[in-house]
Structure formats: structure tokens, C-alpha cells
Coordinates of C-alpha atoms and ligand atoms in Angstrom, one line a residue:
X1 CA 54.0 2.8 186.7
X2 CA 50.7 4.6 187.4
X3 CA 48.9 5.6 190.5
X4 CA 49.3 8.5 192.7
X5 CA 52.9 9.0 193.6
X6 CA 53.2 9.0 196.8
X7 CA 57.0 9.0 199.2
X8 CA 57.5 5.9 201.8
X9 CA 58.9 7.7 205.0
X10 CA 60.3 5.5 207.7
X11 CA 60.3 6.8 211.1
X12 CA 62.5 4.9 213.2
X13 CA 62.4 6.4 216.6
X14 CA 63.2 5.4 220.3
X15 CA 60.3 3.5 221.0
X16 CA 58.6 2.5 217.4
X17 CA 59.4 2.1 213.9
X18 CA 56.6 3.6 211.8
X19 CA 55.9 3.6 208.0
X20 CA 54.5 6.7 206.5
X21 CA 53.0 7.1 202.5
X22 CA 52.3 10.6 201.9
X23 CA 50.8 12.0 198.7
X24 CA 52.1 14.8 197.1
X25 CA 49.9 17.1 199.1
X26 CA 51.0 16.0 202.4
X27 CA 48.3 13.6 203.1
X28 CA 48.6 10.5 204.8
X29 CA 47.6 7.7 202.2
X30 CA 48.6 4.7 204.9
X31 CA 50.2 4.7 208.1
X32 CA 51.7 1.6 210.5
X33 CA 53.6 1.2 213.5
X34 CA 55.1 -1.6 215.7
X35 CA 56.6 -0.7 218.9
X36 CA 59.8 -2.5 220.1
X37 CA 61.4 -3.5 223.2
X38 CA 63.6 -1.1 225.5
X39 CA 66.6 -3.2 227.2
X40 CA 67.9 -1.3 230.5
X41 CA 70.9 -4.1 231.5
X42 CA 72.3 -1.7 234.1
X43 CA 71.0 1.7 235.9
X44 CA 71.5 4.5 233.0
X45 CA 72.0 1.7 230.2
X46 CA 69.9 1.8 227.5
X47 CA 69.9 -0.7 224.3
X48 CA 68.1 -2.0 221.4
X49 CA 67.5 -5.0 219.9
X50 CA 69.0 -3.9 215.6
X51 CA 67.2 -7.1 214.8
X52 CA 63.8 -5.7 216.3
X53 CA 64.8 -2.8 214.8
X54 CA 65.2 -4.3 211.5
X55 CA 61.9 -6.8 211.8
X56 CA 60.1 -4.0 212.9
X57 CA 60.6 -1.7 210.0
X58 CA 60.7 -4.4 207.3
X59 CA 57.1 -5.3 208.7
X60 CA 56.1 -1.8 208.7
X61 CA 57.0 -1.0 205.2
X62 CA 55.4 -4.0 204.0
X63 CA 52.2 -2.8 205.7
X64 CA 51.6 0.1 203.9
X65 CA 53.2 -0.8 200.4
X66 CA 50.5 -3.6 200.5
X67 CA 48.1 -1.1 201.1
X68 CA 49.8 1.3 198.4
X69 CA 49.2 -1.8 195.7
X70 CA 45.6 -2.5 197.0
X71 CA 45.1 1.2 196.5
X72 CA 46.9 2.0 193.1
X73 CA 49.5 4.2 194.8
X74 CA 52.8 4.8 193.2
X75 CA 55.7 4.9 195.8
X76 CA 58.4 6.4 194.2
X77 CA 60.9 6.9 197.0
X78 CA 61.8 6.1 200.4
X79 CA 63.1 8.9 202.6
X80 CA 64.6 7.8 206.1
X81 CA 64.6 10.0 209.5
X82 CA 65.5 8.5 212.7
X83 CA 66.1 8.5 216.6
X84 CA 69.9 10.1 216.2
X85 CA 72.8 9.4 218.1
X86 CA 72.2 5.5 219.0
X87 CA 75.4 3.5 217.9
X88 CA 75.4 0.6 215.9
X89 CA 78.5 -1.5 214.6
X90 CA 77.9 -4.6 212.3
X91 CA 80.0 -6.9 210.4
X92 CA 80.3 -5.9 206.3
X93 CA 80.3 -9.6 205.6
X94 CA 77.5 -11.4 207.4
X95 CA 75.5 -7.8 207.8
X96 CA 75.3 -9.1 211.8
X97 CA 75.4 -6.6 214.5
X98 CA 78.3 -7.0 217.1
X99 CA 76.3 -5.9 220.1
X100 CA 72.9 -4.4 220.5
X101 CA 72.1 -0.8 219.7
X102 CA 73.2 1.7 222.4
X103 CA 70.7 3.9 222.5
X104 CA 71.6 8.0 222.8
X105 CA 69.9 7.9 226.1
X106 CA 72.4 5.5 227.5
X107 CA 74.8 7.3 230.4
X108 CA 77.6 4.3 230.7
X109 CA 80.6 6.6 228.7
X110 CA 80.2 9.2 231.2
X111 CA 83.3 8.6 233.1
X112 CA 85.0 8.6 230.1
X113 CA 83.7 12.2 229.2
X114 CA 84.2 13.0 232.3
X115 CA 88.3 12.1 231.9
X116 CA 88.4 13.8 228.3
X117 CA 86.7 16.8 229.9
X118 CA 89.2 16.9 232.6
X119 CA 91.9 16.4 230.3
X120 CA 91.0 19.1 228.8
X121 CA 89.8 18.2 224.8
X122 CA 86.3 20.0 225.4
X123 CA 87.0 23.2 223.4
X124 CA 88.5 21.5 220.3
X125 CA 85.5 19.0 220.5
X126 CA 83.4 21.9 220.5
X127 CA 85.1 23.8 218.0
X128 CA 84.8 21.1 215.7
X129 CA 81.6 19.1 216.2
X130 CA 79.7 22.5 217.4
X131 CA 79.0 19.7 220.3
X132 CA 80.1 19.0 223.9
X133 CA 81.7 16.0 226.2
X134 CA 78.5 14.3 226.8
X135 CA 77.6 10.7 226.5
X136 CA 74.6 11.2 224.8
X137 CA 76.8 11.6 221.1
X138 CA 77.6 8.5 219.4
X139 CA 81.6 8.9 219.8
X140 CA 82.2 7.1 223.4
X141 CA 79.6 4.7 222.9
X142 CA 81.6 3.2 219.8
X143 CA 85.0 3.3 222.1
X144 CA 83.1 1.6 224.3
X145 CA 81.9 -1.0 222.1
X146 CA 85.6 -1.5 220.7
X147 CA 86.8 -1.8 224.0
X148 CA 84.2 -4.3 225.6
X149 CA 82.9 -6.5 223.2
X150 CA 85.6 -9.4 222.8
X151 CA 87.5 -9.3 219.0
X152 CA 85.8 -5.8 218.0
X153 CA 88.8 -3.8 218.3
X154 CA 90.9 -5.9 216.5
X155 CA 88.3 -6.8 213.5
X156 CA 87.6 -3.1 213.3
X157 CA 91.3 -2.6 212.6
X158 CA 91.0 -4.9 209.7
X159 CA 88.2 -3.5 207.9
X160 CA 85.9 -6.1 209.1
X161 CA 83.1 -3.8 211.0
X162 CA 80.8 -1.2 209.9
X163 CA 79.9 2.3 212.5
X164 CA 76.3 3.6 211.6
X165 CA 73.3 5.6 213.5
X166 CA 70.4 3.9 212.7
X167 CA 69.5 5.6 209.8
X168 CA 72.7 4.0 208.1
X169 CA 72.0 0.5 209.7
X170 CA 68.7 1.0 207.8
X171 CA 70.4 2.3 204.4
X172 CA 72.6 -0.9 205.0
X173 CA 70.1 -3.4 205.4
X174 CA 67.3 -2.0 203.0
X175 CA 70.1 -1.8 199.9
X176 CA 71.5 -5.6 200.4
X177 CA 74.6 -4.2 202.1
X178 CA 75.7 -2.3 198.9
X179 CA 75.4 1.1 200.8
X180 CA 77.0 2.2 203.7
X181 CA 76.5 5.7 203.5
X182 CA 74.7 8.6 206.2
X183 CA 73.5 12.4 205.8
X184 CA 74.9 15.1 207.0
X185 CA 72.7 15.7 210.1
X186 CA 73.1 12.1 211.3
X187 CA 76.7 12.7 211.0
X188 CA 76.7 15.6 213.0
X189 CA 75.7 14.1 216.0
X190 CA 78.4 11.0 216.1
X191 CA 81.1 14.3 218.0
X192 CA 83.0 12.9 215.0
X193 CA 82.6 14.8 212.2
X194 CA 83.6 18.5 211.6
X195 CA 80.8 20.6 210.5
X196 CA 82.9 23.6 208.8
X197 CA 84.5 21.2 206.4
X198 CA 82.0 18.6 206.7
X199 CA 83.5 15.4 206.9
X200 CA 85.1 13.1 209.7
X201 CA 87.7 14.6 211.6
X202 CA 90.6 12.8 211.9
X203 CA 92.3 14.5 215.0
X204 CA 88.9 13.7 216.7
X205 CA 89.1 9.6 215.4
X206 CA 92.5 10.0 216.8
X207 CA 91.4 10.9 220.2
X208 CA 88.4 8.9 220.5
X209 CA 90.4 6.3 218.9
X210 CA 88.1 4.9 216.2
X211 CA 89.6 3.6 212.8
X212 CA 88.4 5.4 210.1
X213 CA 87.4 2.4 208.3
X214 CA 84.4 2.0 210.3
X215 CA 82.9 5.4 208.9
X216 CA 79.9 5.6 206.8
X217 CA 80.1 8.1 203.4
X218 CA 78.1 11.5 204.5
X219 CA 76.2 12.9 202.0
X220 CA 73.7 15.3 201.4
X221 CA 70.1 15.2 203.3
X222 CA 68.2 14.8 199.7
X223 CA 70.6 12.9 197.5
X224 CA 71.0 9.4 196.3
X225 CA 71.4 6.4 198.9
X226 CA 71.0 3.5 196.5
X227 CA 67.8 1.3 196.0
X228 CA 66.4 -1.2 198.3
X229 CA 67.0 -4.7 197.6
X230 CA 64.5 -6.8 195.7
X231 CA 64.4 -9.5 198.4
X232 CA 63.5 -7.0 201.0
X233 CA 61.0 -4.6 199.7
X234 CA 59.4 -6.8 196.6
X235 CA 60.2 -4.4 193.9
X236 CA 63.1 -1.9 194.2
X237 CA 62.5 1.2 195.3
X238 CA 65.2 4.5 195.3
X239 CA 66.2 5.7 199.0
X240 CA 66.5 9.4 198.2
X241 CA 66.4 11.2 201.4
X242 CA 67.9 10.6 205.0
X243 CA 67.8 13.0 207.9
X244 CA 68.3 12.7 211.9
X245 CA 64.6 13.0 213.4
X246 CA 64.7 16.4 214.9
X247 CA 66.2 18.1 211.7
X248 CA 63.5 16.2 209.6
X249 CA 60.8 17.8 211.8
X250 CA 62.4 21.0 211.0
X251 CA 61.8 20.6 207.6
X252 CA 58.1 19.3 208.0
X253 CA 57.6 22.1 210.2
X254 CA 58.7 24.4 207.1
X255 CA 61.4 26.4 209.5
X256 CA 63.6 27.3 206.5
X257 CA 64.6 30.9 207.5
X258 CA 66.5 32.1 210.0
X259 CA 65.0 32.8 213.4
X260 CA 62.2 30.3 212.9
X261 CA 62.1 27.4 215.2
X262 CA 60.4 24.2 216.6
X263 CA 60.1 22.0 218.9
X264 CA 59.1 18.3 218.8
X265 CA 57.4 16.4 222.0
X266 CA 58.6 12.9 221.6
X267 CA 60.8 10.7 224.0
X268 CA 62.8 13.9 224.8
X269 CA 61.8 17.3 223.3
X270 CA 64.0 19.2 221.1
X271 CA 64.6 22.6 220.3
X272 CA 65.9 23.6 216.8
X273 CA 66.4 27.1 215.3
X274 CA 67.6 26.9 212.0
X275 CA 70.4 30.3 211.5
X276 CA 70.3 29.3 208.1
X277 CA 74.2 28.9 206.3
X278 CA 75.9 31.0 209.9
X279 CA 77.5 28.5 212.2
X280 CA 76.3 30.0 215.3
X281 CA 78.9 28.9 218.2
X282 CA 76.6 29.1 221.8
X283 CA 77.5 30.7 224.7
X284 CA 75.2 29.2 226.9
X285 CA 75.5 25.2 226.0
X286 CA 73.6 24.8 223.0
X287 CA 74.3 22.3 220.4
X288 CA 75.5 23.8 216.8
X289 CA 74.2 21.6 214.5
X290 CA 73.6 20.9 210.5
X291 CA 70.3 21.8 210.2
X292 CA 69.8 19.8 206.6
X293 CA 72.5 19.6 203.7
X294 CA 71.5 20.1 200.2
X295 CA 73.3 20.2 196.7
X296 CA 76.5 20.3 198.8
X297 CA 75.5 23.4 200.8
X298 CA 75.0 22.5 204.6
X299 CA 72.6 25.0 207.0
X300 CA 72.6 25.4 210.3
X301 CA 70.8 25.3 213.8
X302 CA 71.2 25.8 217.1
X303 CA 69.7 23.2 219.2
X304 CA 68.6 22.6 222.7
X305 CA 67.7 18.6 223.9
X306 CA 66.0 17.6 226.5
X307 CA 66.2 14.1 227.4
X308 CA 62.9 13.4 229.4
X309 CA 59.6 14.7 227.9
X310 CA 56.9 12.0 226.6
X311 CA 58.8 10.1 229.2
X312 CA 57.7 11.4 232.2
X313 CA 54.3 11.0 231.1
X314 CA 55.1 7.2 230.5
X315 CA 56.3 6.8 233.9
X316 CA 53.2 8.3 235.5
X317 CA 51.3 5.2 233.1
X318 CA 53.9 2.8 233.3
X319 CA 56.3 3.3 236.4
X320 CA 53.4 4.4 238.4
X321 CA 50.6 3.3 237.5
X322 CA 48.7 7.0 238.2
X323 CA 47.0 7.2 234.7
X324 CA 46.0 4.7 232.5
X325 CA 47.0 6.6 229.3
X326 CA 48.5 9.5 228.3
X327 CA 45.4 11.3 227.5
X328 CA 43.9 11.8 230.7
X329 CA 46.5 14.2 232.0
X330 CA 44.9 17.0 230.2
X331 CA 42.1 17.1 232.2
X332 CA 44.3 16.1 235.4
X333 CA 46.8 19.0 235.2
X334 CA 43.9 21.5 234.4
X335 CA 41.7 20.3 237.3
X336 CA 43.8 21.9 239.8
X337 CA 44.1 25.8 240.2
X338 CA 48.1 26.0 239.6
X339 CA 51.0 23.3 240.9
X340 CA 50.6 23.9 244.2
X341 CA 54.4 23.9 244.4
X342 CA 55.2 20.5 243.2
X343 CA 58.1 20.2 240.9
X344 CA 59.3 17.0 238.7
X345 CA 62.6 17.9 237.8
X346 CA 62.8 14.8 235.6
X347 CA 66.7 14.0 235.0
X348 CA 66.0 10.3 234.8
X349 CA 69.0 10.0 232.4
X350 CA 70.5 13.1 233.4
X351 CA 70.1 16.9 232.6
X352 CA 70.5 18.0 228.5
X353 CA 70.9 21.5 227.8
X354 CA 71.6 24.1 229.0
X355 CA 72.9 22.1 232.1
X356 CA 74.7 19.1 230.5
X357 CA 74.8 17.0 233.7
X358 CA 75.1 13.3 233.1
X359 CA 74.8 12.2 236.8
X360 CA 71.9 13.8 238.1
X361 CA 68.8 11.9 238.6
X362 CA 65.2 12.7 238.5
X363 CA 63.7 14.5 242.0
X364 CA 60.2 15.5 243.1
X365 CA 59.8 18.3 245.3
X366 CA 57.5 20.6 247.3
X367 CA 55.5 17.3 248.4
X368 CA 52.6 17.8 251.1
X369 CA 49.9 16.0 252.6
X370 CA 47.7 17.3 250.2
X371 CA 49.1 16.4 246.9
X372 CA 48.1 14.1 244.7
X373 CA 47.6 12.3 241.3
X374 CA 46.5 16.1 240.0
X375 CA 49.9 17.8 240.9
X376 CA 51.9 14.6 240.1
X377 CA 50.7 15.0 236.4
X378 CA 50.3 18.7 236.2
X379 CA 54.3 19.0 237.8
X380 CA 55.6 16.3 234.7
X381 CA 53.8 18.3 232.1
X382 CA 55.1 21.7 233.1
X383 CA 58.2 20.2 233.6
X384 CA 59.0 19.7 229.7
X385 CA 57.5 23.1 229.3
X386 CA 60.4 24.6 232.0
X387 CA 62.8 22.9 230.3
X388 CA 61.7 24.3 227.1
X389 CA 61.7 27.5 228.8
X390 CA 65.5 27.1 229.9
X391 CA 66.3 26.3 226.0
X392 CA 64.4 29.1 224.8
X393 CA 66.1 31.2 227.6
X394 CA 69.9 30.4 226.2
X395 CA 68.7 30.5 222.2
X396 CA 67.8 34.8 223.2
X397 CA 71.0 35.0 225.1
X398 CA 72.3 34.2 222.3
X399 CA 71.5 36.1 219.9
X400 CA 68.2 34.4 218.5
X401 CA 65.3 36.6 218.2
X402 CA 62.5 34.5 218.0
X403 CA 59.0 35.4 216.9
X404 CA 56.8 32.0 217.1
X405 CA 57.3 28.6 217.9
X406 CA 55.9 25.9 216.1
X407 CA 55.3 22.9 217.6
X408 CA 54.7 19.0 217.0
X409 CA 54.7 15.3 218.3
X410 CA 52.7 13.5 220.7
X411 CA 52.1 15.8 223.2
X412 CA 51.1 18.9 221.4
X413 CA 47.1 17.5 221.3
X414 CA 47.4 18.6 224.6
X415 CA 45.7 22.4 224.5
X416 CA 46.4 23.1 228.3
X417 CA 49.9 22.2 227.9
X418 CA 50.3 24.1 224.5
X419 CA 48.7 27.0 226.5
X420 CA 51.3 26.7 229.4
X421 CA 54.0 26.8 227.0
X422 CA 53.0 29.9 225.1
X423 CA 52.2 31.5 228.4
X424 CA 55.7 30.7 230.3
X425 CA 58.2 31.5 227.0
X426 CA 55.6 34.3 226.6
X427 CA 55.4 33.5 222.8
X428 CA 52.9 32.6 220.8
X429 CA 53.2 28.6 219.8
X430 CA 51.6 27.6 216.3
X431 CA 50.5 23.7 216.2
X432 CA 50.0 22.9 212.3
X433 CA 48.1 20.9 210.5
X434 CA 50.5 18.1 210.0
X435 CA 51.1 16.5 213.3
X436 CA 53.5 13.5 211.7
X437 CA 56.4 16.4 211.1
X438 CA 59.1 14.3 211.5
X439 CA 57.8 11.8 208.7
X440 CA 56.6 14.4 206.7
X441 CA 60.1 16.0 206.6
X442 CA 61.6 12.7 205.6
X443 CA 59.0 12.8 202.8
X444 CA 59.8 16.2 201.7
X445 CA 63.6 15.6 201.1
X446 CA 62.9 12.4 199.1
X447 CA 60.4 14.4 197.2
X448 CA 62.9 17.7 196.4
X449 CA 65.1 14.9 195.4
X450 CA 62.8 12.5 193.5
X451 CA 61.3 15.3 191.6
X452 CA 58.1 15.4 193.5
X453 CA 58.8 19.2 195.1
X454 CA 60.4 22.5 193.1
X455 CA 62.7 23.7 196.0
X456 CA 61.6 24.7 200.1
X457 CA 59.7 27.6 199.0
X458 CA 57.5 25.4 197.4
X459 CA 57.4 23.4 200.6
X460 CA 57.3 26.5 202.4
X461 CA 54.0 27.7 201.1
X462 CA 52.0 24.0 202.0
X463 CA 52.7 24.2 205.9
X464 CA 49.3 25.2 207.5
X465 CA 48.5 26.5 211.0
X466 CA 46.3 24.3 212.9
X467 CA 45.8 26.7 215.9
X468 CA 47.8 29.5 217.6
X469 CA 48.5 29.9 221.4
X470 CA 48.5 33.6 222.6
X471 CA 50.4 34.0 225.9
X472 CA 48.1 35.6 228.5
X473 CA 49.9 34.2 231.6
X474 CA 50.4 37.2 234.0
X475 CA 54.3 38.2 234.6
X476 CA 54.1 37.7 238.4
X477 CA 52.7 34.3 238.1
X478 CA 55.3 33.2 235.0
X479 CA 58.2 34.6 237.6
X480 CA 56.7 32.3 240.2
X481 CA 56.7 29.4 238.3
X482 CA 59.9 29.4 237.1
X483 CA 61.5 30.5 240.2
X484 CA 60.4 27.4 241.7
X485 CA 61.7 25.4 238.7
X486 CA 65.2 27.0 239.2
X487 CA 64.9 25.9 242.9
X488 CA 64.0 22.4 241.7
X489 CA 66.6 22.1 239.6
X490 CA 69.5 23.8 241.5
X491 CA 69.2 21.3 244.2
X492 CA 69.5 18.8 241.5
X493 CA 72.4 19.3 239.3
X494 CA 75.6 17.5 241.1
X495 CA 78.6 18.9 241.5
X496 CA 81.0 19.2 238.5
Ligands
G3P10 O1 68.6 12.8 219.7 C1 67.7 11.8 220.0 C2 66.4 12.0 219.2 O2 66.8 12.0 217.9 C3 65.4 11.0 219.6 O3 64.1 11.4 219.2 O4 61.7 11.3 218.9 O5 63.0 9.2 219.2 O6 62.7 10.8 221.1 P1 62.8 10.6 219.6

């Protein structure tokens, strides 16, 4: 074939599945995206339809590889990255899914943690998984979906059912239902599989109580995952790189040494700081996590999630009607002098890290007469960047010593709130040139694996700044605006 080459990444995330062609230099060639439906059936529920899911990405993909034809663009690979966590299980016959997706915001296992917590499995969870009892892992929610959903149990028991995060579901779908196969940084996240000797742990299937036959092969982040079926995709195309969404924006954002970190604004906002091939147990609630896996070698991060970020902006839009698009709160939050003591503390599906507290719920405070739609927006925006603050707080204690942070997703085109943020972690934040980090990492593992890149140095050298945020935020007025955070949030976490 001729033409450019040019990777397909697929960016299924929380609330769209977007298509991605990137040349070898990093440049967008076509770009689509279809939003899809959130289901809440019950307060802290959250699903997905896999069928929009599916239709979604199908139709994306089709998008741009019609534009890649019209073009003379030579797709050579797919690489996959994905919202992480949200549970799927599907029968290996029919390719059907059993239930909908439940999606890693949903909080109905947390009695269940709660009980495992109680009963004291926390420490060997967290030995193992470099995770914690939390119902935002993919574990409980497939207990829960054996347990609920008439005739799963017992088909699961007999081979019947596939498990898969989304990314597998995908791999699934795409190859005709000849693959059933994850990576490792997908795998990570089920609280199912060990990350020393990285593979399922079967004293963890055993208390979770999950047959192993429902388990997806883990492989390596840039490896082989099959080819796409010819009925789905026209021609057949190799699937040569998977990762979860926030490790792939780790490797768009070109963190490959130890120390450097990012964070991506999307749904939630996450924290990553790769600590390269050291499994780096927290002492302060962080996530240990596989940073990306490669020629059988896995790295390592530590990781710090916060569940409500580009979220709290859509409930000022959506919930409240306050602004009609995201946009506008730029010049809202900088209108106004400081917050004026308003506080969001936004736990609308609980608190992440550091706090790990699945029952609180969101909470304004410091209301008075005189606040309005300016402080409303200003407190959601420095909310994320507190919470950020809180992450970046437990990464120092420990033991990180981190330099810059680099920064990505949605909300970074905000220059007030990147300003905030650099001036409350008092470091400077780097926004690069790529903005679609997550998609871009995607392409880079497809591309180290189809040939496309030499190794991550070469990738290294190809990230470029954008612009750099100095701190210049005075000390008195960053220790007043977090001490009114940790106020906020004290009187919200309940009592564990
Ligand atoms: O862990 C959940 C995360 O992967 C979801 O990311 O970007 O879809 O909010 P996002």
C-alpha cells in the first residue's frame, strides 16, 4: 500500500468514543467523535450501553478511514486506550453482553468493600494489586454482576462468559471474537491481577470469587492483539497497541523517566508519576500502578484519581444551568478578585485519593448573600486544582521529587486555571503542543510496535512545550486557600 502511514487510535472514554489518525509526526490527519448516553438507574449507579459503545466506535472509525482513503493515507495499525476500570461480561458464543457496562464511577459494591475491608483482606489486596478496597476497580463490580444478573454465575462456571474492560470488549468485537486478550495497564486496574508477577492472582479470584475462565490474556502494552475483522473495518487492519487511558496519556505526554509526571483533565483528573521499573508501595493512599509493559518488562507509577473534574463543570452547564458551555468559566472565575470563601468539595461519587471515601457526597460551602454564578464557577475549577493539590501533597510524602508537571485534556485551554494550579502546587505546569495525549499515546505504542517509532527516546525527543506556568502565587494566600479546602473537605468525608 502507499500513502502516508498514519496509526488509527480509538479513544473510548466515559462520555465519547473518538477516532484519531495521526501521522508519523504526531499530526492529526482526521479526527471524529460521537458522544454516548450515561444511564444513572439508581443514586451512585452508573452504566453504559456496550452496544452504544460498540456503534459508537464502529461509526467513528469508519469516519476517519473514509477520510484516510479520500486522502491517500496508509493506516497501518490500530492502537486502543480507554476509560479503565468499567466491567463488561459477554457471552463467547453470541458476542452479546449480559448486562450493560458498569462504569468505574459506579458506587453500588461499596458495601461489599466495605465487608472485605472489615474482614480484614485490605493489606493482601494491596500487597498484590498495589490497589485498595474501593468500588471504583473492576473486581466487585463483576461479583456483582455474577451474583445479580439471573444464570451468570452458573454460565460463567461453564466457560460460557467472557470478563473484559472496555478496551478488551473492543479487541473482542473489532477481531470477530478471535481475541480475547487485555494489556497490562488495563489489567491492573481489575484489583485482580498481581503486578510483581504480572498475571491474575488466584488467591484474589478466590476471594472475590470469580472463575478464572472469564479472564482475558494480559499482554504487553505494544504487542500483537490480532487483526480486525474484514466485515467490520473493510479491510483488515493489525491492533498493535492497547493501554488504559491515563497510562496512554503518560506516554503521549513523553513521561518516561522517573520523577516526571502528568495529569489529565477529563471526567476525573488523574495523576500519574511514572517510578520507572521500582514498585513504589504508598504510604499515603496512592494507587501503584503499571505504568506501560513492553517486551515483557512492566514500569511503574504511582497514581492519584480524582473522580469529579470536567464534571463539575458539566453540572454548572448541565445540572445547573449557570453557563452555557464550558468555555465561559474562564472569564467567570477570573472576574472575581479570589473565592470569596466558597468551596465545591465535589464528591458527587465519592472522594478518590488520598481520602478513598465511597459515601461522601458533593457539598458547597462558605455561601453568602453575595455569592453568585462568579464564585460558583471559580469554587468548581479550584476545586480540581485542590484536589490535585492533595495528590501532589501524598506523591512528596512519599518520596517523589517532582520538578514539573505536564498537563493535558479538556480543561487545560483554560490559562487561569493552569495558572491556579502552578501557583497552589507551587510548580511550574508545562501544557504541550499535543492536547489529544491520551490518543496520541495510543498511537505511539502501535507505532513502537508496528515499526513506525525506534524506541521512547525517539518519542521522547517529539514532545513539545506549548507554554509553561511559573508559580507566582504568594505563600500566605496559597496557605489560605487550601486551608479553607481542608475545612471543606473535613466536614465532608463520613465516618469510617
Ligand atoms: O479510571 C477511569 C479513567 O480511566 C476514566 O478516564 O478520561 O474517561 O474520565 P476519562
Amino acid at each position: 500500500m502507499t500513502g502516508t502511514p498514519c496509526i488509527l487510535a480509538i479513544d473510548q472514554g466515559t462520555t465519547s468514543s473518538r477516532a484519531i489518525l495521526f501521522d508519523g509526526e504526531g499530526t492529526i490527519q482526521a479526527l471524529a467523535q460521537r458522544e454516548f448516553r450515561q444511564h444513572y438507574p439508581q443514586a451512585g449507579w452508573v452504566e453504559h450501553d456496550p452496544e452504544e459503545i460498540w456503534d459508537t466506535v464502529v461509526a467513528v472509525c469508519r469516519e476517519v478511514l473514509d477520510k484516510a482513503q479520500a486522502d491517500d493515507l496508509n493506516v497501518i495499525a490500530i492502537g486502543i486506550t480507554n476509560q479503565r476500570e468499567t466491567t463488561l461480561v459477554w457471552d463467547r458464543e453470541t458476542g452479546k453482553p449480559v448486562h450493560n457496562a458498569i462504569v468505574w464511577q459506579d458506587r453500588r459494591t461499596a458495601d461489599f468493600c466495605r465487608r472485605l475491608r472489615e474482614a480484614g483482606h485490605e493489606a493482601m489486596v494491596t500487597d498484590r494489586t498495589g490497589l485498595v478496597l474501593d468500588p471504583y476497580f473492576s473486581a466487585t463490580k463483576i461479583t456483582w454482576l455474577l451474583d445479580n444478573v439471573r444464570g451468570v454465575r452458573a454460565r460463567a462456571e461453564a466457560g460460557k462468559l467472557a470478563f473484559g474492560t472496555v478496551d478488551s470488549f473492543l479487541l473482542w468485537r473489532l477481531t470477530g471474537g478471535r481475541v480475547h486478550a487485555t494489556d497490562a495497564t488495563n489489567a491492573c486496574r481489575t484489583c485482580l491481577f498481581n503486578i510483581e508477577r504480572q498475571d491474575w492472582d488466584a488467591d484474589l479470584l478466590s476471594l472475590f470469587d470469580i472463575p478464572v475462565s472469564l479472564m482475558p490474556e494480559v499482554r504487553d502494552s505494544a504487542a500483537d492483539f490480532g487483526h480486525t475483522d474484514k466485515a467490520v473495518l473493510g479491510t483488515p487492519i493489525p491492533v498493535c497497541g492497547v493501554a488504559g487511558d491515563q497510562q496512554a496519556a503518560l506516554i503521549g505526554q513523553a513521561c518516561f523517566k522517573p520523577g516526571m509526571v502528568k495529569s489529565t483533565f477529563g471526567t476525573g483528573c488523574f495523576v500519574v508519576l511514572n517510578t520507572g521499573e521500582t514498585i513504589v508501595r504508598s504510604r499515603n493512599k496512592l494507587l501503584t500502578t503499571v505504568a506501560y509493559r513492553l517486551n515483557g518488562k512492566a514500569y511503574y507509577a504511582l497514581e492519584g484519581s480524582i473522580f469529579a473534574a470536567g464534571t463539575t463543570v458539566q453540572w454548572l452547564r448541565d445540572g445547573l444551568g449557570l453557563i452555557q458551555s464550558a468555555t465561559e468559566t474562564e472569564a467567570l472565575a477570573s472576574s472575581i478578585e479570589n473565592n470569596n470563601g466558597v468551596y465545591i468539595v465535589p464528591a458527587f461519587a465519592g472522594l478518590g485519593a488520598p481520602w478513598w471515601d465511597a459515601e461522601a457526597r458533593g457539598a458547597i460551602y462558605g455561601l453568602t448573600r453575595g455569592s453568585g454564578k462568579a464564585e460558583m464557577v471559580r469554587a468548581a475549577l479550584e476545586s480540581t486544582v485542590y484536589q490535585l493539590s492533595d495528590l501532589v501533597g501524598a506523591m512528596v510524602a512519599d518520596g517523589g521529587t517532582i520538578e514539573a508537571m505536564r498537563v493535558d485534556g479538556g480543561m487545560v485551554a483554560n490559562g487561569w486555571m493552569m495558572q491556579f494550579l502552578a501557583d497552589i502546587l507551587d510548580l511550574r505546569t508545562d501544557r504541550p503542543v499535543i492536547a489529544e495525549t491520551t490518543a496520541f499515546g495510543a498511537a505511539c505504542l502501535a507505532g513502537l510496535q508496528a515499526g513506525l517509532y525506534g524506541s521512547l527516546d525517539d518519542l521522547a525527543t517529539r514532545w513539545q512545550l506549548d507554554r509553561s506556568f511559573e508559580p507566582a502565587m504568594t505563600v500566605q494566600t496559597r496557605a489560605r486557600n487550601l486551608a479553607g479546602w481542608r475545612d471543606a473537605v473535613s466536614r465532608t468525608l463520613t465516618e469510617r
